[in-house]
Tab-separated table of C-alpha atoms and ligand atoms in Angstrom:
chain	number	residue	atom	x	y	z
A	9	MET	CA	265.232	12.645	120.919
A	10	LYS	CA	262.319	11.326	123.012
A	11	VAL	CA	260.900	14.310	124.914
A	12	LEU	CA	258.135	14.601	127.503
A	13	VAL	CA	256.576	18.087	127.525
A	14	LEU	CA	254.922	18.609	130.924
A	15	GLY	CA	252.245	21.303	130.671
A	16	GLY	CA	252.170	20.870	126.887
A	17	ASP	CA	248.574	22.102	126.563
A	18	GLY	CA	249.501	25.591	127.816
A	19	PHE	CA	250.474	28.895	126.209
A	20	CYS	CA	254.218	28.097	126.026
A	21	GLY	CA	253.983	24.285	126.101
A	22	TRP	CA	251.709	23.824	123.065
A	23	PRO	CA	253.831	25.765	120.536
A	24	THR	CA	256.986	24.207	122.019
A	25	SER	CA	255.548	20.697	121.548
A	26	LEU	CA	254.739	21.452	117.892
A	27	HIS	CA	258.156	23.035	117.275
A	28	LEU	CA	259.983	20.036	118.757
A	29	SER	CA	257.794	17.621	116.770
A	30	ASP	CA	258.371	19.649	113.587
A	31	ILE	CA	262.162	19.366	113.903
A	32	GLY	CA	261.920	15.594	114.316
A	33	HIS	CA	261.703	14.879	118.041
A	34	ASP	CA	259.363	12.215	119.411
A	35	VAL	CA	257.069	14.269	121.666
A	36	THR	CA	254.675	13.175	124.425
A	37	ILE	CA	252.574	15.890	126.055
A	38	VAL	CA	251.702	15.390	129.731
A	39	ASP	CA	249.043	17.726	131.122
A	40	ASN	CA	246.127	17.512	133.570
A	41	LEU	CA	244.228	20.271	131.698
A	42	SER	CA	244.048	22.279	134.949
A	43	ARG	CA	244.532	25.543	133.061
A	44	ARG	CA	241.326	24.882	131.111
A	45	ALA	CA	239.583	24.116	134.442
A	46	ILE	CA	240.789	27.457	135.885
A	47	ASP	CA	239.221	29.224	132.883
A	48	LEU	CA	235.908	27.636	133.900
A	49	GLU	CA	236.440	28.689	137.529
A	50	LEU	CA	237.205	32.293	136.477
A	51	GLU	CA	234.379	32.262	133.910
A	52	VAL	CA	236.672	33.457	131.149
A	53	GLU	CA	238.123	31.878	128.011
A	54	SER	CA	241.217	32.300	125.886
A	55	LEU	CA	240.546	35.099	123.392
A	56	THR	CA	241.536	32.663	120.657
A	57	PRO	CA	239.311	29.585	120.295
A	58	ILE	CA	241.666	26.818	121.453
A	59	ARG	CA	240.498	23.355	120.471
A	60	PRO	CA	240.319	20.232	122.689
A	61	MET	CA	243.577	18.270	122.864
A	62	GLY	CA	242.370	15.362	120.685
A	63	GLU	CA	241.375	17.761	117.893
A	64	ARG	CA	244.662	19.691	118.201
A	65	LEU	CA	246.666	16.481	117.796
A	66	ARG	CA	244.588	15.212	114.850
A	67	ALA	CA	245.047	18.577	113.114
A	68	TRP	CA	248.818	18.429	113.689
A	69	HIS	CA	248.929	14.927	112.204
A	70	GLU	CA	246.963	16.137	109.156
A	71	VAL	CA	249.251	19.124	108.450
A	72	SER	CA	252.603	17.571	109.381
A	73	GLY	CA	252.165	13.795	109.066
A	74	LYS	CA	253.627	13.576	112.593
A	75	ASP	CA	252.182	12.126	115.769
A	76	VAL	CA	252.389	13.780	119.171
A	77	ASN	CA	251.215	11.621	122.085
A	78	PHE	CA	249.149	12.872	125.012
A	79	VAL	CA	248.878	11.577	128.574
A	80	ARG	CA	246.436	13.271	130.946
A	81	LEU	CA	248.111	13.147	134.327
A	82	ASP	CA	248.483	15.360	137.411
A	83	LEU	CA	252.180	15.847	138.247
A	84	ALA	CA	251.438	16.846	141.825
A	85	GLU	CA	248.887	14.148	142.648
A	86	GLU	CA	249.755	11.087	140.545
A	87	TYR	CA	253.352	10.183	141.346
A	88	ASP	CA	253.040	6.465	140.551
A	89	ARG	CA	251.614	7.109	137.077
A	90	LEU	CA	254.333	9.685	136.393
A	91	ALA	CA	257.106	7.306	137.488
A	92	ALA	CA	255.605	4.509	135.349
A	93	LEU	CA	255.366	6.841	132.337
A	94	ILE	CA	259.043	7.777	132.618
A	95	ARG	CA	260.032	4.096	132.951
A	96	ASP	CA	257.872	3.252	129.941
A	97	VAL	CA	258.819	6.098	127.551
A	98	GLN	CA	262.471	6.344	128.680
A	99	PRO	CA	262.714	10.009	127.634
A	100	ASP	CA	266.065	11.571	126.737
A	101	ALA	CA	264.707	14.857	128.098
A	102	ILE	CA	261.767	16.355	129.964
A	103	VAL	CA	260.631	19.961	129.468
A	104	HIS	CA	258.687	21.139	132.528
A	105	PHE	CA	256.069	23.876	131.964
A	106	GLY	CA	253.441	22.213	134.200
A	107	GLU	CA	252.834	24.738	136.980
A	108	GLN	CA	250.228	27.339	137.999
A	109	ARG	CA	251.861	30.393	136.470
A	110	ALA	CA	249.818	33.534	137.172
A	111	ALA	CA	251.039	35.837	139.959
A	112	PRO	CA	247.613	37.526	140.397
A	113	TYR	CA	245.803	34.164	140.521
A	114	SER	CA	248.282	32.995	143.186
A	115	MET	CA	247.333	36.007	145.345
A	116	ARG	CA	243.560	36.033	144.827
A	117	ASP	CA	242.600	34.132	147.996
A	118	GLU	CA	243.797	31.549	150.508
A	119	ALA	CA	242.644	28.611	148.356
A	120	ALA	CA	244.592	29.865	145.331
A	121	LYS	CA	247.741	30.488	147.413
A	122	ARG	CA	247.632	26.967	148.842
A	123	TYR	CA	246.812	25.403	145.476
A	124	THR	CA	249.730	27.220	143.796
A	125	VAL	CA	252.262	26.037	146.388
A	126	ASP	CA	250.876	22.479	146.560
A	127	ASN	CA	250.664	22.132	142.800
A	128	ASN	CA	253.990	23.688	141.828
A	129	VAL	CA	256.271	22.487	144.614
A	130	ARG	CA	254.886	18.944	144.763
A	131	GLY	CA	254.788	18.670	140.966
A	132	THR	CA	258.418	19.715	140.510
A	133	HIS	CA	259.583	17.501	143.367
A	134	ASN	CA	257.680	14.512	141.958
A	135	VAL	CA	259.367	15.024	138.566
A	136	LEU	CA	262.815	15.038	140.204
A	137	VAL	CA	262.100	11.934	142.316
A	138	ALA	CA	260.653	10.083	139.317
A	139	ILE	CA	263.738	10.829	137.176
A	140	SER	CA	265.975	9.685	140.008
A	141	GLU	CA	263.916	6.510	140.614
A	142	SER	CA	264.031	5.606	136.907
A	143	GLY	CA	267.834	5.378	136.954
A	144	LEU	CA	267.805	6.991	133.482
A	145	ASP	CA	270.041	9.884	132.432
A	146	THR	CA	267.011	12.006	131.447
A	147	ALA	CA	267.880	15.736	131.259
A	148	LEU	CA	265.374	18.202	132.747
A	149	VAL	CA	264.661	21.655	131.281
A	150	HIS	CA	262.453	23.742	133.592
A	151	LEU	CA	260.679	27.006	132.929
A	152	GLY	CA	261.527	29.369	135.752
A	153	THR	CA	261.057	33.111	135.868
A	154	MET	CA	263.000	36.387	135.958
A	155	GLY	CA	260.832	37.194	138.983
A	156	VAL	CA	263.000	34.954	141.221
A	157	TYR	CA	265.555	37.791	141.360
A	158	GLY	CA	262.985	40.406	142.387
A	159	TYR	CA	263.039	43.959	141.106
A	160	GLY	CA	265.191	45.698	143.707
A	161	TRP	CA	268.515	45.113	141.985
A	162	SER	CA	270.637	48.147	141.132
A	163	GLY	CA	270.273	49.267	137.539
A	164	SER	CA	274.004	49.543	136.923
A	165	ALA	CA	274.880	45.946	137.926
A	166	PRO	CA	273.327	43.463	135.488
A	167	ILE	CA	271.379	40.561	136.995
A	168	PRO	CA	273.684	37.586	136.334
A	169	GLU	CA	272.479	34.320	134.841
A	170	GLY	CA	271.547	32.569	138.076
A	171	TYR	CA	274.775	32.704	140.068
A	172	LEU	CA	276.486	35.584	141.812
A	173	THR	CA	280.143	35.838	142.750
A	174	VAL	CA	280.455	37.267	146.265
A	175	LYS	CA	283.349	38.178	148.544
A	176	VAL	CA	283.173	36.577	151.998
A	177	PRO	CA	285.239	38.372	154.682
A	178	THR	CA	287.435	35.982	156.758
A	179	PRO	CA	290.177	36.709	159.355
A	180	ASP	CA	292.710	35.856	156.621
A	181	GLY	CA	291.180	38.231	154.071
A	182	ASP	CA	288.304	38.033	151.604
A	183	ILE	CA	287.545	34.800	149.763
A	184	GLU	CA	285.384	34.514	146.639
A	185	ARG	CA	282.364	32.229	146.445
A	186	GLU	CA	279.746	31.633	143.796
A	187	ILE	CA	276.225	31.481	145.231
A	188	LEU	CA	272.714	31.216	143.817
A	189	HIS	CA	271.496	34.783	143.326
A	190	PRO	CA	269.430	35.767	146.398
A	191	ALA	CA	265.740	35.056	145.902
A	192	ASN	CA	263.261	37.901	146.233
A	193	ALA	CA	259.801	36.683	145.262
A	194	GLY	CA	257.057	39.217	144.536
A	195	SER	CA	254.084	36.810	144.739
A	196	VAL	CA	253.215	33.324	145.999
A	197	TYR	CA	253.618	32.094	142.413
A	198	HIS	CA	257.127	33.578	142.185
A	199	LEU	CA	257.878	32.084	145.621
A	200	THR	CA	257.238	28.583	144.215
A	201	LYS	CA	259.843	29.208	141.502
A	202	THR	CA	262.431	30.189	144.128
A	203	LEU	CA	261.670	26.903	145.953
A	204	ASP	CA	262.036	24.980	142.667
A	205	GLN	CA	265.571	26.384	142.390
A	206	LEU	CA	266.591	24.942	145.768
A	207	MET	CA	265.250	21.521	144.781
A	208	PHE	CA	267.225	21.650	141.523
A	209	GLY	CA	270.474	22.405	143.369
A	210	PHE	CA	269.898	19.456	145.700
A	211	TYR	CA	268.950	16.871	143.037
A	212	ALA	CA	271.746	17.956	140.665
A	213	ALA	CA	274.298	17.407	143.449
A	214	ASN	CA	272.822	14.358	145.182
A	215	ASP	CA	271.275	12.420	142.287
A	216	GLN	CA	273.392	13.866	139.464
A	217	ILE	CA	270.329	14.872	137.456
A	218	ARG	CA	271.232	17.156	134.544
A	219	ILE	CA	269.070	20.249	135.029
A	220	THR	CA	268.630	23.490	133.111
A	221	ASP	CA	266.512	26.256	134.671
A	222	LEU	CA	265.326	28.958	132.279
A	223	HIS	CA	264.623	32.282	133.982
A	224	GLN	CA	262.122	33.517	131.466
A	225	GLY	CA	260.724	37.052	131.152
A	226	ILE	CA	257.135	37.920	130.200
A	227	VAL	CA	256.146	36.114	127.014
A	228	TRP	CA	254.299	38.102	124.337
A	229	GLY	CA	252.801	37.137	120.992
A	230	THR	CA	250.656	34.120	120.353
A	231	GLN	CA	251.447	32.362	117.101
A	232	THR	CA	254.502	30.435	115.897
A	233	PRO	CA	255.266	29.018	112.426
A	234	GLN	CA	253.623	25.748	113.506
A	235	THR	CA	250.454	27.110	115.182
A	236	VAL	CA	249.569	29.234	112.119
A	237	ARG	CA	249.376	26.179	109.886
A	238	ASP	CA	245.745	25.418	110.756
A	239	GLU	CA	243.175	27.323	112.809
A	240	ARG	CA	242.669	24.215	114.954
A	241	LEU	CA	246.313	24.607	116.092
A	242	ILE	CA	245.862	28.187	117.315
A	243	ASN	CA	247.630	29.048	120.566
A	244	ARG	CA	246.023	30.332	123.771
A	245	PHE	CA	245.687	34.141	124.260
A	246	ASP	CA	244.967	35.185	127.847
A	247	TYR	CA	243.636	38.708	128.342
A	248	ASP	CA	241.872	38.593	131.740
A	249	GLY	CA	243.088	40.357	134.896
A	250	ASP	CA	244.624	37.199	136.397
A	251	TYR	CA	246.252	35.367	133.470
A	252	GLY	CA	246.690	38.033	130.786
A	253	THR	CA	250.224	39.443	130.722
A	254	VAL	CA	250.893	43.096	130.227
A	255	LEU	CA	251.925	43.509	126.585
A	256	ASN	CA	249.377	41.084	125.135
A	257	ARG	CA	246.732	42.699	127.334
A	258	PHE	CA	247.544	46.191	126.052
A	259	LEU	CA	247.425	44.970	122.435
A	260	MET	CA	244.076	43.262	122.996
A	261	GLN	CA	242.715	46.325	124.805
A	262	ALA	CA	243.824	48.550	121.918
A	263	ALA	CA	242.130	46.202	119.433
A	264	ILE	CA	238.755	46.602	121.177
A	265	GLY	CA	239.162	50.289	122.104
A	266	HIS	CA	239.467	49.647	125.868
A	267	PRO	CA	241.652	52.105	127.877
A	268	LEU	CA	245.124	50.658	128.494
A	269	THR	CA	245.251	49.390	132.091
A	270	VAL	CA	248.543	50.731	133.474
A	271	HIS	CA	249.011	49.836	137.160
A	272	GLY	CA	250.107	52.952	139.047
A	273	THR	CA	252.620	55.156	137.247
A	274	GLY	CA	253.710	52.321	134.940
A	275	GLY	CA	257.295	52.824	136.122
A	276	GLN	CA	257.750	49.034	136.476
A	277	THR	CA	260.478	47.743	134.143
A	278	ARG	CA	260.162	44.118	133.089
A	279	ALA	CA	261.907	41.642	130.769
A	280	PHE	CA	260.171	40.306	127.642
A	281	ILE	CA	260.523	37.532	125.071
A	282	HIS	CA	258.407	36.630	122.031
A	283	ILE	CA	256.787	33.168	122.008
A	284	ARG	CA	258.745	32.324	118.810
A	285	ASP	CA	261.967	32.845	120.761
A	286	THR	CA	260.665	30.816	123.722
A	287	VAL	CA	260.374	27.712	121.540
A	288	ARG	CA	263.838	28.311	120.022
A	289	CYS	CA	265.356	28.739	123.495
A	290	ILE	CA	263.888	25.418	124.622
A	291	GLN	CA	265.420	23.740	121.587
A	292	ILE	CA	268.812	25.334	122.343
A	293	ALA	CA	268.585	24.299	126.010
A	294	LEU	CA	267.768	20.702	125.016
A	295	GLU	CA	270.770	20.646	122.682
A	296	ASN	CA	273.152	22.013	125.343
A	297	PRO	CA	272.478	20.214	128.641
A	298	PRO	CA	274.888	20.383	131.566
A	299	ALA	CA	277.160	17.418	132.286
A	300	LYS	CA	276.284	14.856	134.955
A	301	GLY	CA	277.288	16.171	138.369
A	302	GLU	CA	277.368	19.798	137.188
A	303	LYS	CA	275.307	22.358	139.093
A	304	PRO	CA	272.039	23.395	137.380
A	305	LYS	CA	272.669	25.492	134.286
A	306	ILE	CA	270.720	28.750	134.496
A	307	PHE	CA	269.906	30.949	131.502
A	308	ASN	CA	268.117	34.309	131.554
A	309	GLN	CA	265.543	33.724	128.801
A	310	VAL	CA	264.962	37.355	127.901
A	311	THR	CA	265.446	39.402	124.761
A	312	GLU	CA	264.602	42.985	125.811
A	313	THR	CA	263.400	45.085	128.757
A	314	HIS	CA	260.707	47.774	128.764
A	315	ARG	CA	258.951	50.058	131.202
A	316	VAL	CA	255.190	49.432	131.383
A	317	ARG	CA	254.294	53.090	130.697
A	318	ASP	CA	256.551	53.158	127.617
A	319	LEU	CA	254.720	50.137	126.206
A	320	ALA	CA	251.364	51.804	126.910
A	321	GLN	CA	252.473	55.059	125.289
A	322	MET	CA	253.810	53.227	122.226
A	323	ILE	CA	250.549	51.296	121.744
A	324	SER	CA	248.453	54.398	122.446
A	325	GLY	CA	250.502	56.238	119.804
A	326	MET	CA	249.903	53.427	117.279
A	327	THR	CA	246.165	53.196	117.915
A	328	GLY	CA	244.879	56.385	119.546
A	329	VAL	CA	243.495	54.391	122.528
A	330	GLU	CA	243.821	56.303	125.822
A	331	VAL	CA	246.056	55.246	128.722
A	332	ALA	CA	244.364	54.787	132.135
A	333	ASN	CA	246.533	54.968	135.269
A	334	LEU	CA	244.767	52.602	137.685
A	335	PRO	CA	245.378	51.890	141.380
A	336	ASN	CA	248.009	49.130	141.464
A	337	PRO	CA	246.484	45.919	142.915
A	338	ARG	CA	249.990	44.514	143.552
A	339	ARG	CA	252.640	45.258	146.148
A	340	GLU	CA	255.606	46.051	143.918
A	341	ALA	CA	258.114	48.888	143.424
A	342	ALA	CA	256.433	51.757	141.579
A	343	GLU	CA	259.630	52.399	139.592
A	344	ASN	CA	262.609	50.128	138.951
A	345	GLU	CA	265.567	49.769	136.612
A	346	LEU	CA	266.337	46.366	135.088
A	347	ASN	CA	269.597	45.379	133.509
A	348	VAL	CA	269.787	41.661	132.663
A	349	ALA	CA	272.754	39.546	131.551
A	350	ARG	CA	271.625	37.359	128.634
A	351	GLU	CA	274.783	36.372	126.794
A	352	GLN	CA	274.401	32.588	126.944
A	353	PHE	CA	271.495	32.143	124.510
A	354	LEU	CA	272.984	34.735	122.131
A	355	ALA	CA	276.281	32.827	122.162
A	356	LEU	CA	274.392	29.624	121.348
A	357	GLY	CA	272.765	31.180	118.279
A	358	LEU	CA	269.492	32.811	119.394
A	359	ASP	CA	268.520	35.562	116.936
A	360	PRO	CA	266.113	37.677	119.033
A	361	THR	CA	262.693	38.765	117.800
A	362	THR	CA	262.098	42.301	119.063
A	363	LEU	CA	259.046	44.520	119.449
A	364	SER	CA	260.039	46.575	116.448
A	365	GLU	CA	259.535	43.784	113.934
A	366	GLY	CA	255.958	44.304	112.897
A	367	LEU	CA	254.718	41.563	115.197
A	368	LEU	CA	252.709	43.985	117.303
A	369	GLU	CA	250.355	44.425	114.350
A	370	GLU	CA	250.126	40.651	113.921
A	371	ILE	CA	248.897	40.271	117.516
A	372	ARG	CA	246.558	43.228	117.187
A	373	ASP	CA	245.074	41.567	114.083
A	374	ILE	CA	244.471	38.335	116.017
A	375	ALA	CA	242.894	40.304	118.860
A	376	GLN	CA	240.663	42.139	116.375
A	377	ARG	CA	239.655	38.885	114.651
A	378	TYR	CA	238.445	37.365	117.934
A	379	ALA	CA	237.313	40.598	119.644
A	380	GLY	CA	233.731	39.297	119.735
A	381	ARG	CA	234.844	36.602	122.207
A	382	ALA	CA	236.132	39.165	124.738
A	383	ASP	CA	234.302	39.700	128.032
A	384	THR	CA	235.177	43.284	128.973
A	385	THR	CA	234.145	42.736	132.616
A	386	LYS	CA	237.179	40.416	132.981
A	387	ILE	CA	239.782	42.960	131.880
A	388	VAL	CA	240.520	45.032	134.993
A	389	ALA	CA	242.768	43.148	137.452
A	390	ARG	CA	240.900	42.388	140.677
A	391	SER	CA	243.217	40.061	142.628
A	392	THR	CA	244.976	42.192	145.248
A	393	TRP	CA	248.211	41.399	147.082
A	394	ARG	CA	246.649	42.248	150.437
A	395	ARG	CA	243.116	42.436	151.711
A	396	GLY	CA	241.521	45.853	151.386
A	397	MET	CA	243.726	47.174	148.574
A	398	GLU	CA	241.841	49.348	146.121
A	399	THR	CA	241.026	48.160	142.586
A	400	ALA	CA	239.611	50.087	139.652
A	401	PRO	CA	235.981	49.848	138.503
A	402	ASP	CA	235.197	48.371	135.083
A	403	LEU	CA	236.274	50.887	132.473
A	404	ARG	CA	233.528	50.117	129.928
B	9	NAD	P1	249.911	27.890	131.129
B	9	NAD	O1	249.119	27.987	132.384
B	9	NAD	O2	249.310	28.353	129.855
B	9	NAD	O3	250.404	26.372	130.940
B	9	NAD	C1	250.764	25.530	132.003
B	9	NAD	C2	250.223	24.143	131.681
B	9	NAD	O4	250.595	23.264	132.755
B	9	NAD	C3	248.693	24.119	131.573
B	9	NAD	O5	248.300	23.484	130.373
B	9	NAD	C4	248.247	23.327	132.804
B	9	NAD	O6	247.068	22.584	132.573
B	9	NAD	C5	249.475	22.452	133.081
B	9	NAD	N1	249.613	22.062	134.493
B	9	NAD	C6	249.621	22.863	135.583
B	9	NAD	N2	249.727	22.119	136.702
B	9	NAD	C7	249.815	20.814	136.302
B	9	NAD	C8	249.915	19.569	136.989
B	9	NAD	N3	249.935	19.511	138.326
B	9	NAD	N4	249.973	18.442	136.270
B	9	NAD	C9	249.930	18.475	134.911
B	9	NAD	N5	249.821	19.622	134.200
B	9	NAD	C10	249.766	20.787	134.893
B	9	NAD	O7	251.302	28.647	131.410
B	9	NAD	P2	252.416	29.141	130.367
B	9	NAD	O8	252.234	30.589	130.149
B	9	NAD	O9	252.484	28.211	129.222
B	9	NAD	O10	253.715	28.955	131.257
B	9	NAD	C11	254.444	27.736	131.223
B	9	NAD	C12	255.630	27.818	132.185
B	9	NAD	O11	256.463	28.903	131.800
B	9	NAD	C13	255.187	28.083	133.622
B	9	NAD	O12	255.931	27.285	134.507
B	9	NAD	C14	255.504	29.542	133.831
B	9	NAD	O13	255.855	29.781	135.159
B	9	NAD	C15	256.668	29.778	132.896
B	9	NAD	N6	256.717	31.174	132.414
B	9	NAD	C16	255.671	31.703	131.697
B	9	NAD	C17	255.741	33.040	131.273
B	9	NAD	C18	254.622	33.707	130.509
B	9	NAD	O14	254.705	34.928	130.279
B	9	NAD	N7	253.590	32.981	130.098
B	9	NAD	C19	256.885	33.794	131.575
B	9	NAD	C20	257.920	33.226	132.302
B	9	NAD	C21	257.825	31.904	132.721
B	10	USQ	N1	250.702	45.402	134.640
B	10	USQ	C1	250.057	46.588	134.333
B	10	USQ	N2	248.851	46.511	133.726
B	10	USQ	C2	248.255	45.339	133.382
B	10	USQ	C3	248.936	44.125	133.685
B	10	USQ	C4	250.152	44.200	134.321
B	10	USQ	O1	250.552	47.673	134.602
B	10	USQ	O2	247.162	45.360	132.824
B	10	USQ	C5	252.019	45.449	135.302
B	10	USQ	C6	252.075	44.633	136.591
B	10	USQ	O3	251.637	45.390	137.703
B	10	USQ	C7	253.559	44.269	136.630
B	10	USQ	C8	253.948	44.142	135.157
B	10	USQ	O4	252.942	44.843	134.428
B	10	USQ	O5	254.303	45.316	137.165
B	10	USQ	C9	254.037	42.717	134.651
B	10	USQ	O6	252.826	42.025	134.923
B	10	USQ	P1	252.429	40.725	134.069
B	10	USQ	O7	251.095	40.271	134.539
B	10	USQ	O8	252.622	40.997	132.624
B	10	USQ	O9	253.597	39.680	134.458
B	10	USQ	P2	253.899	38.869	135.803
B	10	USQ	O10	252.822	38.974	136.798
B	10	USQ	O11	255.260	39.246	136.248
B	10	USQ	O12	253.921	37.355	135.311
B	10	USQ	C10	254.236	36.945	133.983
B	10	USQ	C11	253.822	35.482	133.858
B	10	USQ	C12	254.653	34.629	134.805
B	10	USQ	C13	256.122	34.867	134.557
B	10	USQ	C14	256.468	36.344	134.641
B	10	USQ	C15	257.882	36.629	134.171
B	10	USQ	O13	252.429	35.328	134.137
B	10	USQ	O14	254.353	33.253	134.604
B	10	USQ	O15	256.905	34.166	135.492
B	10	USQ	O16	255.615	37.072	133.737
B	10	USQ	S1	258.655	37.931	135.069
B	10	USQ	O17	257.736	39.070	135.096
B	10	USQ	O18	259.853	38.236	134.361
B	10	USQ	O19	258.865	37.436	136.412
């Protein structure tokens, strides 16, 4: 299959590109390297020493004998180049990771809010228009988020995979309808993913584009069987207050003896998936696209759920590092239950990787190996959801 991987230089996109290349697909990465530019803006770097794209691709050729192509292009700003690329490559499928993905970054100031909306909404819309303009039957697989559902859903009713069956009262009695699950974004970033969903519904119906939207939970881990094959292929590991996600942050903090930064009581329950399962899910989604004219297929890309304080206690128990309960810089429910339907990927053969499988130590080892690269002043989260909200001081 010819596949374009949009955002293929990022944390999920890079290992997915290598996995797809490894199993024989013809992969072209499209990325504007904006994530690397944001590292410069935030004055922080991936904990792992990620190599420039040219070096990454040469290393992959050396270890695998395979070529992955790279096109540097901005999805939001360079529509004509994107449309020409699709006409030229004629991809069977496009995997779309190419968005600004950090909720705290999207809330840090007015410029970041506007950038996140402009970048994500325009980028996704440009991809849809370019597929439509090409006249090709290219299938689109998009990385969405569990956060589109919000965290106010009752614990006893599982969050369905995208669509909800509702009863509509009429004078002649109730009728059943299937609707997109109501959107309840918790940040400007999550808001852009709820807008993406509306665009997918429109273009699937009007232009008959075959679209799969993957509502992914928080990704943990860093390496996959492909990225471990050479140090030059190492994946990104974000640990800073804007881009680092909770479980990887706690493991990195434990590795350097930093108190574990629990926001509030840590009663927030979230969905998780290991990066090895992310790449498998993308493969499964590519192999099982919807039919032309079908509504977007939505999968909950999640393997387990955990409460933040339980993760902190587990890691504290493993390492002896103390837990710090910090003022929460976000506006979010202090406590929530989360029950997620996730039957579709299991039915299609996903064998989930769970926290219990010794992989926590693997990540802690990576964090320890590169601990000297950590800037401890970047650990505490400082982007607040509203002006004037309290944040913690540096803890070291
Ligand atoms: P990332 O920031 O590491 O990677 C995104 C990549 O997209 C970067 O390389 C960036 O340079 C590129 N990009 C952004 N805007 C672009 C544009 N306009 N044109 C071209 N390239 C652009 O993020 P990630 O963690 O790999 O996440 C990938 C996708 O998966 C995102 O859409 C995110 O919302 C989703 N997701 C991530 C997680 C997670 O925990 N990391 C969880 C759920 C969903
Ligand atoms: N949290 C802490 N301490 C920390 C960091 C986070 O207590 O040091 C808490 C947050 O307050 C939040 C929860 O942990 O309640 C999750 O935060 P996170 O930063 O790990 O994840 P989130 O902001 O939700 O975003 C990440 C990705 C995003 C993706 C989302 C999936 O950055 O791209 O869409 O996970 S989901 O959460 O399922 O919506």
